[in-house]
PDB file of C-alpha atoms in Angstrom:
ATOM      1  CA  MET A   1     166.393 -76.423  86.998  1.00 57.00           C
ATOM      2  CA  ASP A   2     166.236 -77.290  90.670  1.00 79.00           C
ATOM      3  CA  LEU A   3     163.829 -75.614  93.025  1.00 74.00           C
ATOM      4  CA  THR A   4     165.227 -73.579  95.883  1.00 77.00           C
ATOM      5  CA  ASN A   5     164.482 -74.476  99.488  1.00 75.00           C
ATOM      6  CA  ARG A   6     162.183 -71.457  99.662  1.00 78.00           C
ATOM      7  CA  GLU A   7     160.140 -72.755  96.705  1.00 79.00           C
ATOM      8  CA  LEU A   8     160.071 -76.293  98.089  1.00 77.00           C
ATOM      9  CA  ARG A   9     158.973 -75.001 101.484  1.00 77.00           C
ATOM     10  CA  ARG A  10     156.231 -72.830  99.981  1.00 81.00           C
ATOM     11  CA  SER A  11     154.952 -75.768  97.976  1.00 80.00           C
ATOM     12  CA  ALA A  12     154.989 -78.099 100.992  1.00 79.00           C
ATOM     13  CA  LEU A  13     153.232 -75.545 103.201  1.00 82.00           C
ATOM     14  CA  PHE A  14     150.432 -74.797 100.775  1.00 84.00           C
ATOM     15  CA  PHE A  15     149.900 -78.219  99.215  1.00 85.00           C
ATOM     16  CA  ASP A  16     148.829 -80.886 101.678  1.00 88.00           C
ATOM     17  CA  PRO A  17     146.077 -83.102 100.237  1.00 89.00           C
ATOM     18  CA  SER A  18     146.326 -85.449 103.231  1.00 92.00           C
ATOM     19  CA  PHE A  19     145.259 -82.636 105.545  1.00 94.00           C
ATOM     20  CA  SER A  20     142.139 -81.818 103.552  1.00 93.00           C
ATOM     21  CA  ARG A  21     141.144 -85.503 103.704  1.00 95.00           C
ATOM     22  CA  LEU A  22     141.840 -85.538 107.441  1.00 96.00           C
ATOM     23  CA  GLU A  23     139.668 -82.439 107.916  1.00 95.00           C
ATOM     24  CA  THR A  24     136.787 -84.140 106.103  1.00 95.00           C
ATOM     25  CA  ILE A  25     137.084 -87.265 108.264  1.00 96.00           C
ATOM     26  CA  ILE A  26     137.364 -85.308 111.509  1.00 96.00           C
ATOM     27  CA  GLU A  27     134.443 -83.052 110.593  1.00 95.00           C
ATOM     28  CA  GLY A  28     132.311 -86.175 110.151  1.00 94.00           C
ATOM     29  CA  LEU A  29     133.471 -87.615 113.481  1.00 94.00           C
ATOM     30  CA  ASN A  30     132.819 -84.302 115.258  1.00 91.00           C
ATOM     31  CA  ASN A  31     129.320 -84.318 113.743  1.00 91.00           C
ATOM     32  CA  GLY A  32     128.912 -87.886 114.980  1.00 89.00           C
ATOM     33  CA  VAL A  33     129.729 -86.849 118.551  1.00 88.00           C
ATOM     34  CA  ARG A  34     127.331 -83.910 118.297  1.00 85.00           C
ATOM     35  CA  HIS A  35     124.596 -86.171 116.913  1.00 84.00           C
ATOM     36  CA  LEU A  36     125.162 -88.637 119.759  1.00 81.00           C
ATOM     37  CA  TYR A  37     124.683 -85.891 122.354  1.00 75.00           C
ATOM     38  CA  ASN A  38     121.656 -84.433 120.545  1.00 74.00           C
ATOM     39  CA  SER A  39     120.045 -87.875 120.355  1.00 70.00           C
ATOM     40  CA  GLU A  40     120.604 -88.330 124.075  1.00 61.00           C
ATOM     41  CA  LEU A  41     118.857 -85.024 124.800  1.00 56.00           C
ATOM     42  CA  CYS A  42     115.841 -86.002 122.660  1.00 57.00           C
ATOM     43  CA  ILE A  43     114.986 -89.366 124.178  1.00 58.00           C
ATOM     44  CA  ASP A  44     112.740 -90.069 127.153  1.00 52.00           C
ATOM     45  CA  TRP A  45     115.355 -91.911 129.174  1.00 55.00           C
ATOM     46  CA  TYR A  46     117.771 -88.990 129.306  1.00 56.00           C
ATOM     47  CA  GLY A  47     120.833 -89.655 131.396  1.00 58.00           C
ATOM     48  CA  THR A  48     121.395 -93.253 130.376  1.00 61.00           C
ATOM     49  CA  MET A  49     124.281 -92.503 128.008  1.00 65.00           C
ATOM     50  CA  ASN A  50     127.705 -93.604 129.193  1.00 73.00           C
ATOM     51  CA  GLU A  51     129.542 -90.656 127.663  1.00 76.00           C
ATOM     52  CA  LYS A  52     133.047 -92.048 128.009  1.00 82.00           C
ATOM     53  CA  SER A  53     132.170 -95.441 126.595  1.00 83.00           C
ATOM     54  CA  GLU A  54     130.069 -94.229 123.676  1.00 83.00           C
ATOM     55  CA  CYS A  55     132.317 -91.321 122.687  1.00 86.00           C
ATOM     56  CA  GLU A  56     135.441 -93.455 122.984  1.00 89.00           C
ATOM     57  CA  THR A  57     134.277 -95.477 119.994  1.00 91.00           C
ATOM     58  CA  ILE A  58     134.191 -92.346 117.828  1.00 93.00           C
ATOM     59  CA  TYR A  59     137.458 -91.076 119.283  1.00 95.00           C
ATOM     60  CA  ARG A  60     139.159 -94.358 118.354  1.00 96.00           C
ATOM     61  CA  LEU A  61     138.415 -93.609 114.714  1.00 97.00           C
ATOM     62  CA  ALA A  62     139.796 -90.084 115.146  1.00 97.00           C
ATOM     63  CA  ILE A  63     143.028 -91.383 116.698  1.00 97.00           C
ATOM     64  CA  LEU A  64     143.517 -93.795 113.802  1.00 97.00           C
ATOM     65  CA  ALA A  65     142.901 -90.991 111.297  1.00 97.00           C
ATOM     66  CA  PHE A  66     145.400 -88.789 113.154  1.00 98.00           C
ATOM     67  CA  GLU A  67     147.959 -91.619 113.140  1.00 97.00           C
ATOM     68  CA  THR A  68     147.572 -92.090 109.395  1.00 96.00           C
ATOM     69  CA  TYR A  69     148.093 -88.365 108.820  1.00 97.00           C
ATOM     70  CA  ILE A  70     151.162 -88.275 111.078  1.00 97.00           C
ATOM     71  CA  ILE A  71     152.845 -91.233 109.412  1.00 95.00           C
ATOM     72  CA  THR A  72     151.956 -90.036 105.906  1.00 94.00           C
ATOM     73  CA  SER A  73     153.223 -86.519 106.594  1.00 93.00           C
ATOM     74  CA  ALA A  74     156.474 -87.599 108.217  1.00 93.00           C
ATOM     75  CA  THR A  75     157.189 -90.130 105.484  1.00 92.00           C
ATOM     76  CA  SER A  76     156.419 -87.751 102.620  1.00 89.00           C
ATOM     77  CA  LEU A  77     158.623 -85.012 104.064  1.00 89.00           C
ATOM     78  CA  CYS A  78     161.605 -87.242 104.783  1.00 86.00           C
ATOM     79  CA  LYS A  79     164.606 -86.856 102.612  1.00 81.00           C
ATOM     80  CA  GLU A  80     166.304 -89.892 101.154  1.00 80.00           C
ATOM     81  CA  ASN A  81     167.687 -92.291 103.784  1.00 79.00           C
ATOM     82  CA  GLU A  82     165.991 -90.442 106.653  1.00 83.00           C
ATOM     83  CA  ASN A  83     163.881 -92.110 109.281  1.00 86.00           C
ATOM     84  CA  PRO A  84     160.434 -90.472 109.680  1.00 87.00           C
ATOM     85  CA  GLN A  85     160.354 -91.427 113.365  1.00 89.00           C
ATOM     86  CA  GLN A  86     162.780 -88.589 114.119  1.00 89.00           C
ATOM     87  CA  PHE A  87     159.869 -86.169 113.702  1.00 93.00           C
ATOM     88  CA  TYR A  88     157.471 -87.911 116.078  1.00 92.00           C
ATOM     89  CA  ASN A  89     159.128 -86.434 119.156  1.00 91.00           C
ATOM     90  CA  LEU A  90     158.805 -82.809 118.050  1.00 92.00           C
ATOM     91  CA  LEU A  91     155.550 -82.466 120.009  1.00 93.00           C
ATOM     92  CA  PRO A  92     154.356 -84.544 122.978  1.00 92.00           C
ATOM     93  CA  ASP A  93     150.860 -84.595 121.451  1.00 94.00           C
ATOM     94  CA  ILE A  94     152.191 -86.534 118.446  1.00 95.00           C
ATOM     95  CA  THR A  95     153.773 -89.118 120.720  1.00 93.00           C
ATOM     96  CA  LEU A  96     150.523 -89.450 122.666  1.00 94.00           C
ATOM     97  CA  ILE A  97     148.472 -89.942 119.495  1.00 96.00           C
ATOM     98  CA  LEU A  98     150.874 -92.610 118.232  1.00 94.00           C
ATOM     99  CA  ASN A  99     150.813 -94.394 121.603  1.00 92.00           C
ATOM    100  CA  LEU A 100     147.017 -94.346 121.650  1.00 94.00           C
ATOM    101  CA  ALA A 101     146.959 -95.693 118.085  1.00 94.00           C
ATOM    102  CA  ASP A 102     149.331 -98.491 119.081  1.00 92.00           C
ATOM    103  CA  TYR A 103     146.997 -99.302 121.965  1.00 92.00           C
ATOM    104  CA  ILE A 104     143.971 -99.399 119.648  1.00 92.00           C
ATOM    105  CA  THR A 105     145.701-101.642 117.115  1.00 90.00           C
ATOM    106  CA  LEU A 106     147.372-103.783 119.799  1.00 83.00           C
ATOM    107  CA  LYS A 107     150.851-103.184 118.369  1.00 77.00           C
ATOM    108  CA  THR A 108     152.589-103.198 121.743  1.00 71.00           C
ATOM    109  CA  GLY A 109     151.629-104.661 125.073  1.00 72.00           C
ATOM    110  CA  ASN A 110     153.376-102.322 127.491  1.00 76.00           C
ATOM    111  CA  TYR A 111     150.516 -99.839 127.866  1.00 78.00           C
ATOM    112  CA  GLU A 112     150.734 -99.442 131.621  1.00 78.00           C
ATOM    113  CA  LYS A 113     154.254 -97.984 131.361  1.00 78.00           C
ATOM    114  CA  ILE A 114     153.452 -95.867 128.293  1.00 80.00           C
ATOM    115  CA  PHE A 115     150.206 -94.489 129.742  1.00 87.00           C
ATOM    116  CA  LYS A 116     151.758 -93.789 133.150  1.00 88.00           C
ATOM    117  CA  LYS A 117     153.604 -90.736 131.823  1.00 87.00           C
ATOM    118  CA  TYR A 118     150.268 -89.332 130.579  1.00 90.00           C
ATOM    119  CA  ALA A 119     148.400 -90.285 133.778  1.00 92.00           C
ATOM    120  CA  LEU A 120     146.139 -92.582 131.758  1.00 92.00           C
ATOM    121  CA  ASP A 121     144.744 -95.838 133.064  1.00 89.00           C
ATOM    122  CA  VAL A 122     144.103 -98.737 130.706  1.00 87.00           C
ATOM    123  CA  SER A 123     140.965 -99.666 132.666  1.00 87.00           C
ATOM    124  CA  ASN A 124     139.556 -96.106 132.674  1.00 90.00           C
ATOM    125  CA  TYR A 125     138.806 -95.132 129.061  1.00 92.00           C
ATOM    126  CA  PRO A 126     142.335 -94.222 127.908  1.00 93.00           C
ATOM    127  CA  ILE A 127     141.187 -93.049 124.455  1.00 94.00           C
ATOM    128  CA  TYR A 128     138.531 -90.695 125.833  1.00 94.00           C
ATOM    129  CA  ASN A 129     140.920 -89.334 128.448  1.00 94.00           C
ATOM    130  CA  GLY A 130     143.731 -89.125 125.894  1.00 95.00           C
ATOM    131  CA  ILE A 131     141.543 -86.943 123.692  1.00 95.00           C
ATOM    132  CA  ARG A 132     140.907 -84.740 126.761  1.00 95.00           C
ATOM    133  CA  ILE A 133     144.676 -84.372 127.184  1.00 95.00           C
ATOM    134  CA  LEU A 134     145.000 -83.341 123.535  1.00 96.00           C
ATOM    135  CA  ASP A 135     142.117 -80.853 123.839  1.00 95.00           C
ATOM    136  CA  GLU A 136     140.267 -80.192 127.096  1.00 93.00           C
ATOM    137  CA  ASP A 137     136.992 -79.592 125.234  1.00 92.00           C
ATOM    138  CA  ARG A 138     137.508 -82.764 123.142  1.00 92.00           C
ATOM    139  CA  ASN A 139     137.245 -80.701 119.974  1.00 93.00           C
ATOM    140  CA  LEU A 140     138.774 -82.862 117.269  1.00 95.00           C
ATOM    141  CA  ILE A 141     139.120 -79.865 114.926  1.00 95.00           C
ATOM    142  CA  GLN A 142     141.495 -78.204 117.410  1.00 95.00           C
ATOM    143  CA  ILE A 143     143.638 -81.342 117.445  1.00 96.00           C
ATOM    144  CA  THR A 144     143.931 -81.202 113.649  1.00 96.00           C
ATOM    145  CA  LYS A 145     145.327 -77.675 114.025  1.00 96.00           C
ATOM    146  CA  VAL A 146     148.054 -79.089 116.273  1.00 96.00           C
ATOM    147  CA  LEU A 147     148.841 -81.674 113.611  1.00 97.00           C
ATOM    148  CA  LYS A 148     149.011 -78.985 110.920  1.00 95.00           C
ATOM    149  CA  SER A 149     151.392 -76.939 113.074  1.00 95.00           C
ATOM    150  CA  TRP A 150     153.545 -80.031 113.661  1.00 96.00           C
ATOM    151  CA  ARG A 151     153.741 -80.697 109.916  1.00 94.00           C
ATOM    152  CA  ASN A 152     154.736 -77.084 109.302  1.00 93.00           C
ATOM    153  CA  GLN A 153     157.585 -77.523 111.800  1.00 93.00           C
ATOM    154  CA  ILE A 154     158.839 -80.462 109.771  1.00 92.00           C
ATOM    155  CA  VAL A 155     158.632 -78.428 106.571  1.00 91.00           C
ATOM    156  CA  TYR A 156     160.759 -75.659 108.114  1.00 89.00           C
ATOM    157  CA  ILE A 157     163.275 -78.234 109.374  1.00 89.00           C
ATOM    158  CA  GLN A 158     163.516 -79.965 106.010  1.00 87.00           C
ATOM    159  CA  TYR A 159     163.643 -76.798 103.918  1.00 82.00           C
ATOM    160  CA  PRO A 160     165.614 -74.137 105.793  1.00 85.00           C
ATOM    161  CA  VAL A 161     165.849 -70.626 104.429  1.00 76.00           C
ATOM    162  CA  ASP A 162     168.467 -70.228 101.722  1.00 62.00           C
ATOM    163  CA  PRO A 163     171.283 -67.838 102.615  1.00 60.00           C
ATOM    164  CA  ILE A 164     171.039 -64.608 100.670  1.00 58.00           C
TER     165      ILE A 164
END
């Protein structure tokens, strides 16, 4: 007995183990940023922290975790003989995350052109500023909500409502 699209959609919407792992990772990274700021407030030489430089290191890990979730989600929801890259352009935030991940892992070398459309500068903390584009308050948890919404869009595309 085959499952209906409605049943497949319900299952895909409510069962996403990759997201729960992503939430755990991002919660830890958010705590790391908070701890960094709290440590700065507790020391005698307050004001010496280079926020962009020190936070960018943590945000790099977040971008790589987001990239893994995006690729895993798109691949797992693809039907046979489909290319998962078709889903990357559904939201500009997904494209930005993937471009930042490519920058971090040095996959492509044309960053100036890619970052120009986001008003990012390779010499001015592109990861930190990219996170600010994704969420003005740099709240990584809010960015995960965008990723969850994006995945739900894919689920609705892949499993349309059955005609009654």
